[in-house]
PDB file of C-alpha atoms in Angstrom:
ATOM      1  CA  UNK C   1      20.635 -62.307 -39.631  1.00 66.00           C
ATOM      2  CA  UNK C   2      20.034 -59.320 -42.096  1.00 73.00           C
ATOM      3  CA  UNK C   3      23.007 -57.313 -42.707  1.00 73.00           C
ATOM      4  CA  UNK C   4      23.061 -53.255 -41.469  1.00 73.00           C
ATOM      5  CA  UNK C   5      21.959 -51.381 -44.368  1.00 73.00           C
ATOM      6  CA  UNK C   6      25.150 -48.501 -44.001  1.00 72.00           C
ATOM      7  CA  UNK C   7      24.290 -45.536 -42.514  1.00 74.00           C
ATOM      8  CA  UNK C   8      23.520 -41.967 -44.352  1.00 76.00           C
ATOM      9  CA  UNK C   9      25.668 -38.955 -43.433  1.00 74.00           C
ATOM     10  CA  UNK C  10      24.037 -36.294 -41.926  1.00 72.00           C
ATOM     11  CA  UNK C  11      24.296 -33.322 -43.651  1.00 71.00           C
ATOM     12  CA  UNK C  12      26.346 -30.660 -42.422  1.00 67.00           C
ATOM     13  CA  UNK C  13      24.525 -27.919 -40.789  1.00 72.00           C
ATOM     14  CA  UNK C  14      25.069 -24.609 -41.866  1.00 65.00           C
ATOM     15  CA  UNK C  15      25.275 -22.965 -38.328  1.00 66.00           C
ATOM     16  CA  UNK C  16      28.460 -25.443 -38.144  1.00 73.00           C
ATOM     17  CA  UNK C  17      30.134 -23.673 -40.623  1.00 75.00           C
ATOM     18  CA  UNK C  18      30.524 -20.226 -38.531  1.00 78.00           C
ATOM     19  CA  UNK C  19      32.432 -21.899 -35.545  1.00 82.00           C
ATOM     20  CA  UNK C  20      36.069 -21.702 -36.776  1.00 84.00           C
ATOM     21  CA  UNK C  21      35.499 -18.085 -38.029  1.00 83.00           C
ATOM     22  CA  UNK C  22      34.029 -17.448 -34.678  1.00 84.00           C
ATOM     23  CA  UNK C  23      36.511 -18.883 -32.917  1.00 88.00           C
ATOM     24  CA  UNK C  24      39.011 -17.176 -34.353  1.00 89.00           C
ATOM     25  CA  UNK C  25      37.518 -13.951 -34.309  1.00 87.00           C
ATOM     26  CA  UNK C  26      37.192 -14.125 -30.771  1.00 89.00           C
ATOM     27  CA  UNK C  27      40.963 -14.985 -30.146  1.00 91.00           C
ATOM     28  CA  UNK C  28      42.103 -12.439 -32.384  1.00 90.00           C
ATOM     29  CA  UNK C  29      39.763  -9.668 -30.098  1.00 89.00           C
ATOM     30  CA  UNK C  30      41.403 -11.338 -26.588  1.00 91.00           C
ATOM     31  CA  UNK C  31      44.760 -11.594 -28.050  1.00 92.00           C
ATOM     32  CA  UNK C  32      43.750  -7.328 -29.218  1.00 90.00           C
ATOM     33  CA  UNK C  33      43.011  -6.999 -25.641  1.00 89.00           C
ATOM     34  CA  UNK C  34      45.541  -8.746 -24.017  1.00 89.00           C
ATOM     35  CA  UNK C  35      48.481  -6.427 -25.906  1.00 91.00           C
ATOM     36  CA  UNK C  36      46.247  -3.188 -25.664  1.00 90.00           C
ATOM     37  CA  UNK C  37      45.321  -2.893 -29.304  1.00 90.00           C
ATOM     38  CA  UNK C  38      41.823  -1.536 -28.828  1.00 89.00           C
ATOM     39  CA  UNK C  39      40.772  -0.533 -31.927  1.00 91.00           C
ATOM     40  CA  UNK C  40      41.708  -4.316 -33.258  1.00 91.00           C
ATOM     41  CA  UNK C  41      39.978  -5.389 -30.641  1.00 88.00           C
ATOM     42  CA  UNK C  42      36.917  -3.383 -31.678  1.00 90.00           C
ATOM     43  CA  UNK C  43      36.535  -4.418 -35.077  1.00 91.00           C
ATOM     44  CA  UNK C  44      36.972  -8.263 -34.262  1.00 88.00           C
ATOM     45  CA  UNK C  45      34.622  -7.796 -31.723  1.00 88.00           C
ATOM     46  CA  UNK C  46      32.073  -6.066 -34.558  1.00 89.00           C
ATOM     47  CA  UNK C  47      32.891  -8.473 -37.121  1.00 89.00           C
ATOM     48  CA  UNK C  48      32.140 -11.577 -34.675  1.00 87.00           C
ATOM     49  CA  UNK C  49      28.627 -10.030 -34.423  1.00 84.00           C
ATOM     50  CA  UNK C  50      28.052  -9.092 -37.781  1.00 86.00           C
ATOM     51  CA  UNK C  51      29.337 -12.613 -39.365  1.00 83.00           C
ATOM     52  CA  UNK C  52      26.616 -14.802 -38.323  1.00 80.00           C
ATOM     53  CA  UNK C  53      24.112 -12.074 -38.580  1.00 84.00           C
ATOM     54  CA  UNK C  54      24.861 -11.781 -42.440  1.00 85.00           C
ATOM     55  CA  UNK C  55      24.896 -15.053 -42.751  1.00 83.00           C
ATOM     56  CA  UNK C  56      21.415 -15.747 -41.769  1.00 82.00           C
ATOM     57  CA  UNK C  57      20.357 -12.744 -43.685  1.00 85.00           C
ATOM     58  CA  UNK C  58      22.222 -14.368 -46.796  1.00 85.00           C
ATOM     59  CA  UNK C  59      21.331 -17.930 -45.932  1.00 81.00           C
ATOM     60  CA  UNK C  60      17.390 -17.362 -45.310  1.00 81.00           C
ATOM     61  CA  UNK C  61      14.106 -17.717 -47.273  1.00 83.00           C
ATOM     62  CA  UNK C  62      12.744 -14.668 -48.236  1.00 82.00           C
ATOM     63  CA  UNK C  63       9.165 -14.151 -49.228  1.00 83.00           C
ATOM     64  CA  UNK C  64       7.469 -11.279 -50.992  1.00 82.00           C
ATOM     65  CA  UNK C  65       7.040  -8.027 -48.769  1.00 84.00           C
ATOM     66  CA  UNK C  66       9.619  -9.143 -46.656  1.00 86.00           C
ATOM     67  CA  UNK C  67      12.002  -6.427 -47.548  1.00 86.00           C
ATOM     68  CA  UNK C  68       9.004  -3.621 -48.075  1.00 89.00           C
ATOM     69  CA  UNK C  69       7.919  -4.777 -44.281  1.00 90.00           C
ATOM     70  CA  UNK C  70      11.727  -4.386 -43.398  1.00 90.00           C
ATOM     71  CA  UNK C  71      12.147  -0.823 -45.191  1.00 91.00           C
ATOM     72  CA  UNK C  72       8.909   0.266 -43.457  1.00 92.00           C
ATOM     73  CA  UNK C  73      10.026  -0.637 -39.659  1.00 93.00           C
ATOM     74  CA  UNK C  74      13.397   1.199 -40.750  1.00 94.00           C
ATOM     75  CA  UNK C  75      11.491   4.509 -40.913  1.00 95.00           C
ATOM     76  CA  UNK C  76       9.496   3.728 -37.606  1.00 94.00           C
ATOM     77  CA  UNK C  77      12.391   2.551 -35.836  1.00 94.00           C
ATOM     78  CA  UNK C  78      14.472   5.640 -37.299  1.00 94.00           C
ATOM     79  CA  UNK C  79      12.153   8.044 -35.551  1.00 94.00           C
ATOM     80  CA  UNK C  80      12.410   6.104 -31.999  1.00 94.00           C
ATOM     81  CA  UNK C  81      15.382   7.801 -30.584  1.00 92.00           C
ATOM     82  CA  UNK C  82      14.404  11.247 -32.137  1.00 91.00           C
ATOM     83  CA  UNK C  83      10.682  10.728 -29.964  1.00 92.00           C
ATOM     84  CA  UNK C  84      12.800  10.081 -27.011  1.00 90.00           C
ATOM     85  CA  UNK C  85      15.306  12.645 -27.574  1.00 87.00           C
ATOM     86  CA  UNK C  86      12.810  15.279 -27.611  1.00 84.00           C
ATOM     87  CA  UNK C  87      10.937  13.902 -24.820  1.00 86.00           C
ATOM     88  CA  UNK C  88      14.142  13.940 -22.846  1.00 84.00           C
ATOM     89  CA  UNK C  89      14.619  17.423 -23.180  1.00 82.00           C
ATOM     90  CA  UNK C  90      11.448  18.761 -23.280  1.00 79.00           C
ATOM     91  CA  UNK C  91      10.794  17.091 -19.899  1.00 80.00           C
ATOM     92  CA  UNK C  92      13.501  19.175 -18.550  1.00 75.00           C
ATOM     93  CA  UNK C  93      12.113  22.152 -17.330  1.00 69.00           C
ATOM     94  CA  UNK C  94      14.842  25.314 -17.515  1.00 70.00           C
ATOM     95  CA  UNK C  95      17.349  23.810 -19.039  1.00 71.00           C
ATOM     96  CA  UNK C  96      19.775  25.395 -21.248  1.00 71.00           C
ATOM     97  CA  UNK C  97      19.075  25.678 -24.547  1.00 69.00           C
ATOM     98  CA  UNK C  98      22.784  23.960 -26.133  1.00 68.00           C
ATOM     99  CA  UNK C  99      22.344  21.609 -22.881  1.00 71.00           C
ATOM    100  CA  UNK C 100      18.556  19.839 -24.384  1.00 77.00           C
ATOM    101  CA  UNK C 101      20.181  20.521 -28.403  1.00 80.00           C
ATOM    102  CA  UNK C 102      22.993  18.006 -27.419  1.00 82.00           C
ATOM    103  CA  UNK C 103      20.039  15.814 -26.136  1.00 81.00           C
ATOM    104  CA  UNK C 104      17.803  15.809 -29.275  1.00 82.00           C
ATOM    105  CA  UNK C 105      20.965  15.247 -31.366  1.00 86.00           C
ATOM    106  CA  UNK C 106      22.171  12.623 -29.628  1.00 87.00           C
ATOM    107  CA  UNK C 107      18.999  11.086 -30.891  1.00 88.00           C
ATOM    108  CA  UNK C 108      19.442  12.401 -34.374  1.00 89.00           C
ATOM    109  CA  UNK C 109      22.902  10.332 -34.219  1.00 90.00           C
ATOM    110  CA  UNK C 110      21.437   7.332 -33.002  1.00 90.00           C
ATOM    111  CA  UNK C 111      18.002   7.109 -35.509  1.00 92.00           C
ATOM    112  CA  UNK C 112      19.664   5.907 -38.730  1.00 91.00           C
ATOM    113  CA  UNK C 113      21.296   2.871 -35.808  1.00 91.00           C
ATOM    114  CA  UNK C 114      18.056   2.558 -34.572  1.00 93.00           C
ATOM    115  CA  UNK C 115      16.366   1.968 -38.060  1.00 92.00           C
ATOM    116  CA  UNK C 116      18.767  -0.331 -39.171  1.00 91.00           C
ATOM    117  CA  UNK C 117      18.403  -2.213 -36.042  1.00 90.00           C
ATOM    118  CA  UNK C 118      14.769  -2.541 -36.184  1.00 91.00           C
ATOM    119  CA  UNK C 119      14.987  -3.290 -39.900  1.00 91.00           C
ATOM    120  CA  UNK C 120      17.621  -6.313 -39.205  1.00 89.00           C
ATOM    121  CA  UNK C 121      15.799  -8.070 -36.518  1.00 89.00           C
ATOM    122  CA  UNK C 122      12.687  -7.977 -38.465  1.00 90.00           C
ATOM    123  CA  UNK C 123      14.319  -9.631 -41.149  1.00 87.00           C
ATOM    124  CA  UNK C 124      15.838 -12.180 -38.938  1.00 85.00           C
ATOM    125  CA  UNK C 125      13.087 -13.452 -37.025  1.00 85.00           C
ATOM    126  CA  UNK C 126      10.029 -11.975 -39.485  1.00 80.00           C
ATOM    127  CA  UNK C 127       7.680 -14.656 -40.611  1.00 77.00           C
ATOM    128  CA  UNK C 128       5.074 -14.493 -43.531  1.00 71.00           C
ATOM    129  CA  UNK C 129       1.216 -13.606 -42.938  1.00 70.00           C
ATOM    130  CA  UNK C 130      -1.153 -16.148 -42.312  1.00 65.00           C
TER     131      UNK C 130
END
């Protein structure tokens, strides 16, 4: 009988590495919760998102244009809630004038979210040209 050659380690996946942060993230925001710390709670809750989102920004392969592509659906996306905004308020007819300005600047306040939304997910999931 041969002997077993010994077996090779798997490498450690990278993904692996964000579940203790996770984890703890997420008990600190119910632990927030559960003693009525809200604003705590908020910002673990935003910094569990955000940590494995920069991470695979960080951790990625980036090719040329990548970014330009990025910047570009930043200034499209940007202008998304500032359409809809104005649609939203032109499409009421008679309203009051300060009643459709808080409409259209609600989407003012929302593009540069918008943008950086479109911008991100692009990044995350954008793939080179064939």
């Amino acid at each position: 009988m041969r002997p077993t050659p010994p077996r090779e380690r798997e490498p450690l996946s990278l993904d692996a590495l964000l579940i203790v942060p996770a984890l703890m993230l997420a008990g600190g925001a119910c632990v927030a919760v559960a003693v009525r710390h809200f604003a705590l709670a908020a910002a673990a809750t935003v910094t569990l998102v955000l940590v494995p989102l920069v991470f695979r920004l960080w951790t990625r392969t980036w090719y040329r244009g990548l970014v330009l592509r990025g910047l570009g659906l930043f200034i499209a996306g940007m202008h998304l809630p500032m359409l809809v905004g104005g649609a939203l308020a032109y499409g009421r007819i008679g309203c009051e004038p300060a009643d459709c300005g808080q409409t259209i600047l609600l989407g003012i306040v929302l593009a540069p979210v918008a943008g950086a939304l479109c911008s991100v997910l692009y990044w995350l999931v954008g793939r080179p040209p064939v």
